[in-house]
């Protein structure tokens, strides 16, 4: 609008001030056969060309700016879309890892409890097995001692059909020391009269005479007085006892070997299961540590993505605001230029009309 006013100011003196021009100036114009108003027209025409050129240049610059705004807006919108997708992807991976971590933590805790419980149970079972083995070894030792004593007694009885009281007492004492009575009662293989006869013989070994006179009284015991007639029966009892003790020893050793084998087999299975559980637990702990580290990295990546999103969003908003303001300013400039062009064109039309020429010619001629 300011340029339009300037044009009006420039044109008005030429249109309305011609009557005040000097005769010398008009004479020079006439001599050159050119109407004075044409100078004004050419000035306005040059101004029109300049205004049109400025408008075209302004339009070209604005088109480039609009292209820049469109390109950058599209790029930032694409970046924001990609950023949102990245954040969503990170959240999905994070949540998946977190769910797996919870499962692994539960599994690791359960496996640790199981391992600890099994180790405690194994320790108790090992202690029990050692105790049983020790008891079995002690029992076998008793059986070996009893077998040895029985064999010695049988040898004595076979070699000497008539034993003296001292020999009888020594043999009975050996059998008593070997806990033969206890072993016989435990096996329950010798019963009735045979058991009574064996007990009577062993009672001789328990006797502890205080003097030689009292020692002689042992000869009056029922077993001592009837030994000669019972020696063959005693031999049979001892041989049966020896066989039973040997069978008991074989069975005890076989049972102990079977118990140890069963324990070893069970322990091997349990150890294998424990090793497998430890291996799985170690793998789960490694996986759990990896997931924790991964989620820490994902949190950092998410923060970086969100920060970039915030910057891109802020830039896009600022860009749209600036581009919108630029469009408004351009629209105003175009409107002003077009108004200026219209004013110049209108002025040229007025000045370049026949009426204007007649008016100027009359003014010059007067």
GROMACS .gro file of C-alpha atoms in nm:
model
  366
    1UNK     CA    1   0.000   0.000   0.000
    2UNK     CA    2   0.290   0.235   0.072
    3UNK     CA    3   0.427   0.176  -0.279
    4UNK     CA    4   0.083   0.242  -0.428
    5UNK     CA    5   0.066   0.577  -0.245
    6UNK     CA    6   0.414   0.656  -0.377
    7UNK     CA    7   0.295   0.582  -0.730
    8UNK     CA    8  -0.006   0.807  -0.687
    9UNK     CA    9   0.218   1.082  -0.554
   10UNK     CA   10   0.448   1.038  -0.857
   11UNK     CA   11   0.163   1.033  -1.110
   12UNK     CA   12  -0.061   1.311  -0.977
   13UNK     CA   13   0.183   1.598  -1.046
   14UNK     CA   14   0.222   1.479  -1.405
   15UNK     CA   15  -0.153   1.452  -1.458
   16UNK     CA   16  -0.272   1.764  -1.278
   17UNK     CA   17   0.039   1.980  -1.286
   18UNK     CA   18   0.079   2.012  -1.658
   19UNK     CA   19  -0.085   2.356  -1.659
   20UNK     CA   20   0.193   2.497  -1.450
   21UNK     CA   21   0.471   2.383  -1.677
   22UNK     CA   22   0.675   2.652  -1.856
   23UNK     CA   23   0.621   2.730  -2.225
   24UNK     CA   24   0.988   2.645  -2.287
   25UNK     CA   25   0.935   2.288  -2.171
   26UNK     CA   26   0.621   2.249  -2.381
   27UNK     CA   27   0.799   2.389  -2.684
   28UNK     CA   28   1.077   2.130  -2.645
   29UNK     CA   29   0.818   1.856  -2.620
   30UNK     CA   30   0.641   1.973  -2.928
   31UNK     CA   31   0.960   1.996  -3.116
   32UNK     CA   32   1.041   1.637  -3.040
   33UNK     CA   33   0.688   1.545  -3.149
   34UNK     CA   34   0.637   1.352  -2.825
   35UNK     CA   35   0.360   1.411  -2.582
   36UNK     CA   36   0.495   1.493  -2.235
   37UNK     CA   37   0.257   1.251  -2.070
   38UNK     CA   38   0.433   0.963  -2.243
   39UNK     CA   39   0.730   1.014  -2.017
   40UNK     CA   40   0.506   0.953  -1.721
   41UNK     CA   41   0.357   0.653  -1.895
   42UNK     CA   42   0.701   0.507  -1.959
   43UNK     CA   43   0.794   0.563  -1.595
   44UNK     CA   44   0.478   0.382  -1.489
   45UNK     CA   45   0.540   0.105  -1.740
   46UNK     CA   46   0.895   0.059  -1.606
   47UNK     CA   47   0.747   0.051  -1.256
   48UNK     CA   48   0.497  -0.211  -1.367
   49UNK     CA   49   0.774  -0.428  -1.508
   50UNK     CA   50   0.973  -0.389  -1.185
   51UNK     CA   51   0.672  -0.472  -0.969
   52UNK     CA   52   0.591  -0.775  -1.183
   53UNK     CA   53   0.952  -0.890  -1.164
   54UNK     CA   54   0.962  -0.850  -0.785
   55UNK     CA   55   0.634  -1.040  -0.757
   56UNK     CA   56   0.766  -1.325  -0.968
   57UNK     CA   57   1.093  -1.340  -0.771
   58UNK     CA   58   0.904  -1.329  -0.443
   59UNK     CA   59   0.675  -1.607  -0.569
   60UNK     CA   60   0.976  -1.814  -0.675
   61UNK     CA   61   1.148  -1.769  -0.338
   62UNK     CA   62   0.825  -1.852  -0.157
   63UNK     CA   63   0.779  -2.164  -0.371
   64UNK     CA   64   1.127  -2.280  -0.267
   65UNK     CA   65   1.050  -2.202   0.094
   66UNK     CA   66   0.717  -2.386   0.069
   67UNK     CA   67   0.899  -2.685  -0.081
   68UNK     CA   68   1.150  -2.673   0.204
   69UNK     CA   69   0.867  -2.656   0.458
   70UNK     CA   70   0.686  -2.947   0.292
   71UNK     CA   71   1.001  -3.161   0.267
   72UNK     CA   72   1.110  -3.097   0.624
   73UNK     CA   73   0.759  -3.145   0.758
   74UNK     CA   74   0.731  -3.478   0.576
   75UNK     CA   75   1.073  -3.587   0.702
   76UNK     CA   76   0.993  -3.493   1.060
   77UNK     CA   77   0.651  -3.655   1.045
   78UNK     CA   78   0.817  -3.972   0.914
   79UNK     CA   79   1.082  -3.947   1.187
   80UNK     CA   80   0.811  -3.904   1.453
   81UNK     CA   81   0.618  -4.202   1.315
   82UNK     CA   82   0.935  -4.413   1.315
   83UNK     CA   83   1.019  -4.291   1.664
   84UNK     CA   84   0.677  -4.392   1.795
   85UNK     CA   85   0.712  -4.732   1.631
   86UNK     CA   86   1.059  -4.771   1.784
   87UNK     CA   87   0.929  -4.683   2.133
   88UNK     CA   88   0.642  -4.930   2.086
   89UNK     CA   89   0.886  -5.198   1.969
   90UNK     CA   90   1.117  -5.133   2.266
   91UNK     CA   91   0.821  -5.153   2.506
   92UNK     CA   92   0.714  -5.483   2.350
   93UNK     CA   93   1.061  -5.635   2.376
   94UNK     CA   94   1.103  -5.500   2.729
   95UNK     CA   95   0.771  -5.647   2.845
   96UNK     CA   96   0.849  -5.981   2.680
   97UNK     CA   97   1.188  -5.992   2.853
   98UNK     CA   98   1.031  -5.889   3.184
   99UNK     CA   99   0.774  -6.170   3.166
  100UNK     CA  100   1.050  -6.421   3.089
  101UNK     CA  101   1.258  -6.280   3.375
  102UNK     CA  102   0.974  -6.340   3.619
  103UNK     CA  103   0.944  -6.702   3.503
  104UNK     CA  104   1.320  -6.751   3.527
  105UNK     CA  105   1.336  -6.597   3.875
  106UNK     CA  106   1.063  -6.836   3.990
  107UNK     CA  107   1.241  -7.131   3.829
  108UNK     CA  108   1.582  -7.034   3.970
  109UNK     CA  109   1.436  -6.992   4.319
  110UNK     CA  110   1.259  -7.327   4.297
  111UNK     CA  111   1.571  -7.502   4.168
  112UNK     CA  112   1.786  -7.355   4.445
  113UNK     CA  113   1.540  -7.476   4.707
  114UNK     CA  114   1.525  -7.818   4.543
  115UNK     CA  115   1.904  -7.843   4.523
  116UNK     CA  116   1.947  -7.743   4.885
  117UNK     CA  117   1.675  -7.983   5.001
  118UNK     CA  118   1.820  -8.272   4.800
  119UNK     CA  119   2.169  -8.201   4.930
  120UNK     CA  120   2.041  -8.209   5.287
  121UNK     CA  121   1.849  -8.531   5.219
  122UNK     CA  122   2.154  -8.685   5.056
  123UNK     CA  123   2.369  -8.595   5.355
  124UNK     CA  124   2.118  -8.761   5.588
  125UNK     CA  125   2.093  -9.068   5.365
  126UNK     CA  126   2.472  -9.097   5.340
  127UNK     CA  127   2.502  -9.077   5.717
  128UNK     CA  128   2.231  -9.341   5.758
  129UNK     CA  129   2.396  -9.568   5.500
  130UNK     CA  130   2.730  -9.534   5.678
  131UNK     CA  131   2.564  -9.618   6.007
  132UNK     CA  132   2.395  -9.925   5.856
  133UNK     CA  133   2.721 -10.036   5.695
  134UNK     CA  134   2.902  -9.996   6.026
  135UNK     CA  135   2.636 -10.198   6.207
  136UNK     CA  136   2.644 -10.466   5.936
  137UNK     CA  137   3.025 -10.484   5.962
  138UNK     CA  138   3.001 -10.520   6.340
  139UNK     CA  139   2.737 -10.790   6.304
  140UNK     CA  140   2.950 -10.974   6.048
  141UNK     CA  141   3.248 -10.948   6.282
  142UNK     CA  142   3.040 -11.109   6.558
  143UNK     CA  143   2.937 -11.385   6.321
  144UNK     CA  144   3.297 -11.445   6.214
  145UNK     CA  145   3.407 -11.464   6.577
  146UNK     CA  146   3.121 -11.703   6.659
  147UNK     CA  147   3.202 -11.918   6.356
  148UNK     CA  148   3.567 -11.930   6.459
  149UNK     CA  149   3.468 -12.032   6.813
  150UNK     CA  150   3.226 -12.296   6.687
  151UNK     CA  151   3.490 -12.440   6.457
  152UNK     CA  152   3.739 -12.455   6.744
  153UNK     CA  153   3.483 -12.624   6.973
  154UNK     CA  154   3.393 -12.876   6.705
  155UNK     CA  155   3.760 -12.958   6.648
  156UNK     CA  156   3.811 -13.010   7.022
  157UNK     CA  157   3.502 -13.230   7.051
  158UNK     CA  158   3.603 -13.441   6.754
  159UNK     CA  159   3.958 -13.488   6.879
  160UNK     CA  160   3.867 -13.552   7.245
  161UNK     CA  161   3.556 -13.753   7.315
  162UNK     CA  162   3.608 -13.712   7.690
  163UNK     CA  163   3.701 -13.359   7.796
  164UNK     CA  164   3.825 -13.256   8.132
  165UNK     CA  165   3.636 -12.995   8.327
  166UNK     CA  166   3.893 -12.730   8.247
  167UNK     CA  167   3.872 -12.801   7.875
  168UNK     CA  168   3.493 -12.797   7.888
  169UNK     CA  169   3.493 -12.468   8.078
  170UNK     CA  170   3.739 -12.310   7.828
  171UNK     CA  171   3.533 -12.419   7.529
  172UNK     CA  172   3.211 -12.290   7.686
  173UNK     CA  173   3.378 -11.959   7.772
  174UNK     CA  174   3.491 -11.908   7.411
  175UNK     CA  175   3.140 -11.969   7.282
  176UNK     CA  176   2.995 -11.738   7.544
  177UNK     CA  177   3.247 -11.466   7.460
  178UNK     CA  178   3.147 -11.492   7.095
  179UNK     CA  179   2.786 -11.416   7.199
  180UNK     CA  180   2.668 -11.746   7.055
  181UNK     CA  181   2.355 -11.750   7.272
  182UNK     CA  182   2.247 -11.406   7.145
  183UNK     CA  183   2.315 -11.504   6.783
  184UNK     CA  184   2.124 -11.830   6.821
  185UNK     CA  185   1.824 -11.660   6.976
  186UNK     CA  186   1.827 -11.397   6.698
  187UNK     CA  187   1.840 -11.658   6.421
  188UNK     CA  188   1.573 -11.879   6.584
  189UNK     CA  189   1.708 -12.185   6.402
  190UNK     CA  190   1.795 -12.386   6.714
  191UNK     CA  191   1.506 -12.438   6.953
  192UNK     CA  192   1.369 -12.678   7.211
  193UNK     CA  193   1.601 -12.936   7.370
  194UNK     CA  194   1.895 -12.839   7.150
  195UNK     CA  195   1.873 -12.478   7.267
  196UNK     CA  196   1.845 -12.590   7.630
  197UNK     CA  197   2.144 -12.818   7.591
  198UNK     CA  198   2.348 -12.535   7.437
  199UNK     CA  199   2.253 -12.297   7.716
  200UNK     CA  200   2.349 -12.558   7.980
  201UNK     CA  201   2.692 -12.599   7.821
  202UNK     CA  202   2.744 -12.222   7.804
  203UNK     CA  203   2.656 -12.189   8.173
  204UNK     CA  204   2.975 -12.378   8.248
  205UNK     CA  205   3.169 -12.097   8.082
  206UNK     CA  206   2.994 -11.838   8.302
  207UNK     CA  207   3.100 -12.012   8.628
  208UNK     CA  208   3.374 -11.836   8.827
  209UNK     CA  209   3.479 -12.060   9.121
  210UNK     CA  210   3.640 -11.880   9.413
  211UNK     CA  211   3.867 -12.171   9.523
  212UNK     CA  212   3.986 -12.509   9.416
  213UNK     CA  213   3.735 -12.678   9.644
  214UNK     CA  214   3.445 -12.480   9.499
  215UNK     CA  215   3.586 -12.535   9.149
  216UNK     CA  216   3.557 -12.908   9.205
  217UNK     CA  217   3.189 -12.856   9.277
  218UNK     CA  218   3.138 -12.771   8.904
  219UNK     CA  219   3.176 -13.137   8.839
  220UNK     CA  220   2.845 -13.186   9.018
  221UNK     CA  221   2.650 -12.965   8.768
  222UNK     CA  222   2.393 -13.154   8.563
  223UNK     CA  223   2.570 -13.075   8.237
  224UNK     CA  224   2.916 -13.175   8.372
  225UNK     CA  225   2.796 -13.506   8.516
  226UNK     CA  226   2.602 -13.592   8.196
  227UNK     CA  227   2.854 -13.465   7.943
  228UNK     CA  228   2.997 -13.803   7.849
  229UNK     CA  229   2.657 -13.929   7.735
  230UNK     CA  230   2.567 -13.599   7.563
  231UNK     CA  231   2.890 -13.521   7.380
  232UNK     CA  232   2.762 -13.656   7.050
  233UNK     CA  233   2.444 -13.451   7.077
  234UNK     CA  234   2.647 -13.142   7.164
  235UNK     CA  235   2.862 -13.197   6.857
  236UNK     CA  236   2.552 -13.211   6.640
  237UNK     CA  237   2.420 -12.890   6.795
  238UNK     CA  238   2.751 -12.712   6.734
  239UNK     CA  239   2.769 -12.832   6.374
  240UNK     CA  240   2.411 -12.713   6.312
  241UNK     CA  241   2.498 -12.386   6.480
  242UNK     CA  242   2.811 -12.349   6.266
  243UNK     CA  243   2.612 -12.404   5.948
  244UNK     CA  244   2.350 -12.154   6.056
  245UNK     CA  245   2.612 -11.895   6.149
  246UNK     CA  246   2.784 -11.940   5.813
  247UNK     CA  247   2.449 -11.903   5.633
  248UNK     CA  248   2.370 -11.593   5.840
  249UNK     CA  249   2.710 -11.445   5.753
  250UNK     CA  250   2.664 -11.513   5.382
  251UNK     CA  251   2.314 -11.366   5.391
  252UNK     CA  252   2.429 -11.063   5.590
  253UNK     CA  253   2.712 -10.996   5.347
  254UNK     CA  254   2.481 -11.044   5.049
  255UNK     CA  255   2.217 -10.812   5.200
  256UNK     CA  256   2.481 -10.549   5.278
  257UNK     CA  257   2.623 -10.568   4.927
  258UNK     CA  258   2.271 -10.535   4.781
  259UNK     CA  259   2.193 -10.242   5.011
  260UNK     CA  260   2.516 -10.069   4.912
  261UNK     CA  261   2.453 -10.133   4.542
  262UNK     CA  262   2.097 -10.002   4.571
  263UNK     CA  263   2.222  -9.697   4.757
  264UNK     CA  264   2.495  -9.634   4.499
  265UNK     CA  265   2.247  -9.671   4.211
  266UNK     CA  266   2.000  -9.437   4.378
  267UNK     CA  267   2.278  -9.192   4.458
  268UNK     CA  268   2.398  -9.201   4.096
  269UNK     CA  269   2.046  -9.122   3.972
  270UNK     CA  270   2.006  -8.845   4.228
  271UNK     CA  271   2.351  -8.703   4.149
  272UNK     CA  272   2.264  -8.705   3.779
  273UNK     CA  273   1.938  -8.526   3.850
  274UNK     CA  274   2.119  -8.278   4.073
  275UNK     CA  275   2.379  -8.217   3.802
  276UNK     CA  276   2.105  -8.161   3.544
  277UNK     CA  277   1.924  -7.924   3.778
  278UNK     CA  278   2.245  -7.733   3.848
  279UNK     CA  279   2.316  -7.710   3.474
  280UNK     CA  280   1.966  -7.584   3.401
  281UNK     CA  281   1.982  -7.344   3.694
  282UNK     CA  282   2.317  -7.207   3.575
  283UNK     CA  283   2.180  -7.159   3.224
  284UNK     CA  284   1.871  -6.986   3.365
  285UNK     CA  285   2.088  -6.757   3.580
  286UNK     CA  286   2.300  -6.667   3.275
  287UNK     CA  287   1.986  -6.605   3.070
  288UNK     CA  288   1.836  -6.400   3.354
  289UNK     CA  289   2.149  -6.185   3.381
  290UNK     CA  290   2.146  -6.134   3.002
  291UNK     CA  291   1.780  -6.027   3.007
  292UNK     CA  292   1.843  -5.784   3.292
  293UNK     CA  293   2.133  -5.628   3.102
  294UNK     CA  294   1.925  -5.618   2.784
  295UNK     CA  295   1.638  -5.442   2.960
  296UNK     CA  296   1.877  -5.184   3.104
  297UNK     CA  297   1.997  -5.115   2.750
  298UNK     CA  298   1.636  -5.103   2.627
  299UNK     CA  299   1.552  -4.845   2.894
  300UNK     CA  300   1.843  -4.632   2.774
  301UNK     CA  301   1.737  -4.676   2.410
  302UNK     CA  302   1.379  -4.585   2.498
  303UNK     CA  303   1.490  -4.269   2.678
  304UNK     CA  304   1.705  -4.169   2.379
  305UNK     CA  305   1.416  -4.239   2.140
  306UNK     CA  306   1.173  -4.039   2.355
  307UNK     CA  307   1.418  -3.749   2.378
  308UNK     CA  308   1.458  -3.754   1.999
  309UNK     CA  309   1.079  -3.772   1.960
  310UNK     CA  310   1.038  -3.470   2.184
  311UNK     CA  311   1.293  -3.273   1.980
  312UNK     CA  312   1.138  -3.378   1.648
  313UNK     CA  313   0.788  -3.291   1.770
  314UNK     CA  314   0.901  -2.953   1.896
  315UNK     CA  315   1.086  -2.883   1.570
  316UNK     CA  316   0.782  -2.985   1.362
  317UNK     CA  317   0.552  -2.760   1.562
  318UNK     CA  318   0.796  -2.471   1.529
  319UNK     CA  319   0.838  -2.543   1.158
  320UNK     CA  320   0.463  -2.543   1.096
  321UNK     CA  321   0.427  -2.219   1.288
  322UNK     CA  322   0.708  -2.049   1.094
  323UNK     CA  323   0.587  -2.180   0.759
  324UNK     CA  324   0.230  -2.074   0.836
  325UNK     CA  325   0.348  -1.725   0.931
  326UNK     CA  326   0.559  -1.713   0.612
  327UNK     CA  327   0.255  -1.808   0.403
  328UNK     CA  328   0.052  -1.534   0.566
  329UNK     CA  329   0.327  -1.279   0.509
  330UNK     CA  330   0.358  -1.390   0.145
  331UNK     CA  331  -0.016  -1.362   0.094
  332UNK     CA  332  -0.005  -1.009   0.232
  333UNK     CA  333   0.290  -0.917   0.010
  334UNK     CA  334   0.118  -1.061  -0.298
  335UNK     CA  335  -0.197  -0.869  -0.216
  336UNK     CA  336   0.003  -0.547  -0.175
  337UNK     CA  337   0.198  -0.605  -0.498
  338UNK     CA  338  -0.116  -0.684  -0.688
  339UNK     CA  339  -0.280  -0.369  -0.553
  340UNK     CA  340   0.028  -0.169  -0.656
  341UNK     CA  341   0.025  -0.329  -1.004
  342UNK     CA  342  -0.344  -0.255  -1.040
  343UNK     CA  343  -0.285   0.107  -0.943
  344UNK     CA  344   0.001   0.139  -1.193
  345UNK     CA  345  -0.197  -0.032  -1.470
  346UNK     CA  346  -0.498   0.187  -1.397
  347UNK     CA  347  -0.279   0.498  -1.402
  348UNK     CA  348  -0.122   0.393  -1.731
  349UNK     CA  349  -0.466   0.335  -1.876
  350UNK     CA  350  -0.584   0.675  -1.769
  351UNK     CA  351  -0.275   0.856  -1.894
  352UNK     CA  352  -0.262   0.660  -2.219
  353UNK     CA  353  -0.621   0.734  -2.318
  354UNK     CA  354  -0.739   0.973  -2.592
  355UNK     CA  355  -0.908   1.189  -2.336
  356UNK     CA  356  -0.580   1.239  -2.153
  357UNK     CA  357  -0.403   1.314  -2.480
  358UNK     CA  358  -0.666   1.576  -2.573
  359UNK     CA  359  -0.641   1.731  -2.231
  360UNK     CA  360  -0.265   1.751  -2.250
  361UNK     CA  361  -0.276   1.884  -2.607
  362UNK     CA  362  -0.517   2.160  -2.510
  363UNK     CA  363  -0.301   2.247  -2.214
  364UNK     CA  364   0.007   2.271  -2.433
  365UNK     CA  365  -0.163   2.478  -2.702
  366UNK     CA  366  -0.288   2.730  -2.451
   0.00000   0.00000   0.00000
